[in-house]
Structure formats: C-alpha cells, structure tokens
Amino acid sequence: MTLEILYFASLRERVGVSRETVASDAATVRDLIAELGARSDAHAAAFADPAALRCAVDQELAGLDAPLAGVRELAFFPPMTGG
Amino acid sequence: MSARVQQAAFDLAQELQGFGQGAGGIVTFTGIVRDEGGSLTALRIEHYPGMTERLLGEYGARAAERFGLSDWRILHRHGDIQVGDQIMMVATAARHRRAAFEAADYLMDWLKSRAPFWKQEIRRDGSTAWVAAKDSDEDDLARWQGA
C-alpha cells in the first residue's frame, strides 16, 4: 500500500522533510517505524526511541500496535504541547 | 459551540458576544505567552491542520456531554505569538458554576497533551528550542479518566 507520512515539530526537523510518500506492507505502526528507520541515518536517529513518539493514523491518535490495513495517512510527532 | 484554530490575534470580549445565553455561569480561561524570566521573545506554534480542528471539536462535545454545558468555545492560535499576547481561550457555559469551572479545567488538560500543537521557544539570543511535554500534564489528564 502507499502511505502518506507526515512529520511535525522536532521530528520533522530530525527527519528533514515534513512529508513523504512511502510504499509499505507493514501490518502495524511499530512495523512501519522499523521500515522508516532504515531509510536514512536521519530517519534512524528520529525513530531511535519509538516509545518517545506519538502517532496519528488517518488523523486519529493511535498506539504503536495500531493496524495499518486500509490506512492512507500516518503522522509522527513528539508529545503534544498545546494550551 | 465551536472550535477554531487561527493565526490571527483575538479579542476575548468579541469572542464572548452572544456566548452562553441563558446560562447561569460562564467560565473563561485565556493562555498568554510568558517571558520566562526575560529570555523569550515569542512562541512559535505548529499544528496538524484538519486533525487539530476536528479533535478540538470532539473534546468540546465530550466536555458538553460530561458536564452538561449549554455552550462552549475553544480558540487556539498557531504561528508566532509574541510575549504577553494571547495564545488560546476556552469558554464554558453551564447552569451552575462548578460544571463550568470543571469543564474548562477538563478541556485545558485535554488541550495540553492531546491536541496536536507543538510549541517552540524563540529566545532573545536568537536560538530556538522545542518545549518538552511535562509529566505533570499527563497526571492532570489522568484525573479525568476512569470516571
């Protein structure tokens, strides 16, 4: 499947792009993180500690075990600091 | 009952015009950029367009249901916001004060750690630094869960 991956805040700076299109058969967010981490040294550094990341699957906050079947948009970012 | 994300400054009095008509009490909270001991010139706020607006609407609707609000409004800015300027506001209207106070507190706890905004400090010396999420914000949010 083809996934649109978005990065926000410090994660965007680490990866070096705000979005990229990725072909993947990853079953879960966790599996996708392993694939993304292998794309470049910058990706590897950005995804070194998955537990420190937050994720949205098709614009819904999701955990690392969220399934990716049928998903189109993934976003990765640090913990949110609104308010 | 509305949630809005915008870059422009806002006027609290204008936002409250016609808000909560018929309610017994209205509570408003306004967040303002601190100067952090004189070290800051501004906050830069990034968000997730589309998702942010939708989530704020969901949190508002959830607060309305839980606390029996007759009206609510959430407004959050993005972009560069100077020290002393308003970042965001929450207003809640209810028949009695406690529901309005609690709903505003509840909404702020959700906005702090579950709304896709990220703050970056723009410092007087020209450097920038992302604001880290605080464990205490998670503790605040946990107060409302399981109930």
Tab-separated table of C-alpha atoms in Angstrom, chain B residues 47-136:
chain	number	residue	atom	x	y	z
B	47	HIS	CA	-0.290	22.258	14.473
B	48	TYR	CA	-1.724	19.445	12.383
B	49	PRO	CA	-4.201	21.207	10.062
B	50	GLY	CA	-7.505	19.378	9.826
B	51	MET	CA	-6.889	16.969	12.662
B	52	THR	CA	-6.453	19.731	15.238
B	53	GLU	CA	-9.755	21.437	14.451
B	54	ARG	CA	-11.625	18.130	14.449
B	55	LEU	CA	-10.122	16.981	17.759
B	56	LEU	CA	-10.871	20.291	19.478
B	57	GLY	CA	-14.471	19.885	18.361
B	58	GLU	CA	-14.555	16.349	19.762
B	59	TYR	CA	-13.120	17.453	23.113
B	60	GLY	CA	-15.628	20.279	23.322
B	61	ALA	CA	-18.531	17.936	22.592
B	62	ARG	CA	-17.218	15.474	25.165
B	63	ALA	CA	-16.988	18.207	27.809
B	64	ALA	CA	-20.505	19.384	26.966
B	65	GLU	CA	-21.855	15.868	27.455
B	66	ARG	CA	-19.916	15.168	30.636
B	67	PHE	CA	-20.579	18.458	32.421
B	68	GLY	CA	-23.920	19.368	30.878
B	69	LEU	CA	-22.660	22.540	29.214
B	70	SER	CA	-25.141	24.738	27.408
B	71	ASP	CA	-22.343	26.301	25.333
B	72	TRP	CA	-18.569	26.044	24.831
B	73	ARG	CA	-15.925	27.687	22.713
B	74	ILE	CA	-12.296	26.782	22.041
B	75	LEU	CA	-9.962	29.065	20.118
B	76	HIS	CA	-6.263	28.258	19.685
B	77	ARG	CA	-3.720	30.221	17.669
B	78	HIS	CA	-0.776	28.965	15.647
B	79	GLY	CA	2.258	30.710	14.170
B	80	ASP	CA	4.455	33.215	16.000
B	81	ILE	CA	2.920	34.741	19.130
B	82	GLN	CA	4.795	37.474	20.990
B	83	VAL	CA	5.399	37.516	24.749
B	84	GLY	CA	2.347	38.923	26.519
B	85	ASP	CA	-0.036	38.037	23.691
B	86	GLN	CA	-2.949	35.617	23.952
B	87	ILE	CA	-2.340	32.052	22.714
B	88	MET	CA	-5.715	30.465	23.257
B	89	MET	CA	-9.023	30.618	25.084
B	90	VAL	CA	-11.612	28.233	26.399
B	91	ALA	CA	-15.090	29.321	27.447
B	92	THR	CA	-17.702	27.123	29.091
B	93	ALA	CA	-21.289	27.950	29.971
B	94	ALA	CA	-23.485	25.960	32.335
B	95	ARG	CA	-26.451	26.298	34.643
B	96	HIS	CA	-24.204	26.253	37.736
B	97	ARG	CA	-20.645	27.415	38.308
B	98	ARG	CA	-18.993	24.136	39.260
B	99	ALA	CA	-19.819	22.458	35.960
B	100	ALA	CA	-18.443	25.463	34.063
B	101	PHE	CA	-15.210	25.566	36.127
B	102	GLU	CA	-14.670	21.821	35.887
B	103	ALA	CA	-15.376	21.702	32.164
B	104	ALA	CA	-12.856	24.485	31.496
B	105	ASP	CA	-10.254	22.658	33.603
B	106	TYR	CA	-11.029	19.381	31.797
B	107	LEU	CA	-10.717	20.993	28.371
B	108	MET	CA	-7.384	22.602	29.266
B	109	ASP	CA	-6.000	19.250	30.408
B	110	TRP	CA	-7.031	17.664	27.099
B	111	LEU	CA	-5.663	20.566	25.059
B	112	LYS	CA	-2.314	20.479	26.868
B	113	SER	CA	-1.430	16.916	25.963
B	114	ARG	CA	-3.936	15.542	23.428
B	115	ALA	CA	-4.369	18.335	20.887
B	116	PRO	CA	-1.778	18.289	18.073
B	117	PHE	CA	0.029	21.542	18.832
B	118	TRP	CA	3.755	21.896	19.405
B	119	LYS	CA	5.384	24.936	20.996
B	120	GLN	CA	8.803	26.236	20.114
B	121	GLU	CA	10.515	28.977	22.120
B	122	ILE	CA	12.056	31.809	20.173
B	123	ARG	CA	14.640	33.231	22.530
B	124	ARG	CA	16.045	36.683	22.855
B	125	ASP	CA	19.531	35.416	21.902
B	126	GLY	CA	18.181	34.177	18.550
B	127	SER	CA	18.142	30.477	19.412
B	128	THR	CA	15.057	28.254	19.314
B	129	ALA	CA	14.050	25.296	21.469
B	130	TRP	CA	11.065	22.935	21.375
B	131	VAL	CA	9.030	22.927	24.567
B	132	ALA	CA	9.047	19.445	26.133
B	133	ALA	CA	5.808	17.910	27.352
B	134	LYS	CA	5.613	17.706	31.151
B	135	ASP	CA	4.814	14.551	33.117
B	136	SER	CA	2.544	16.721	35.268
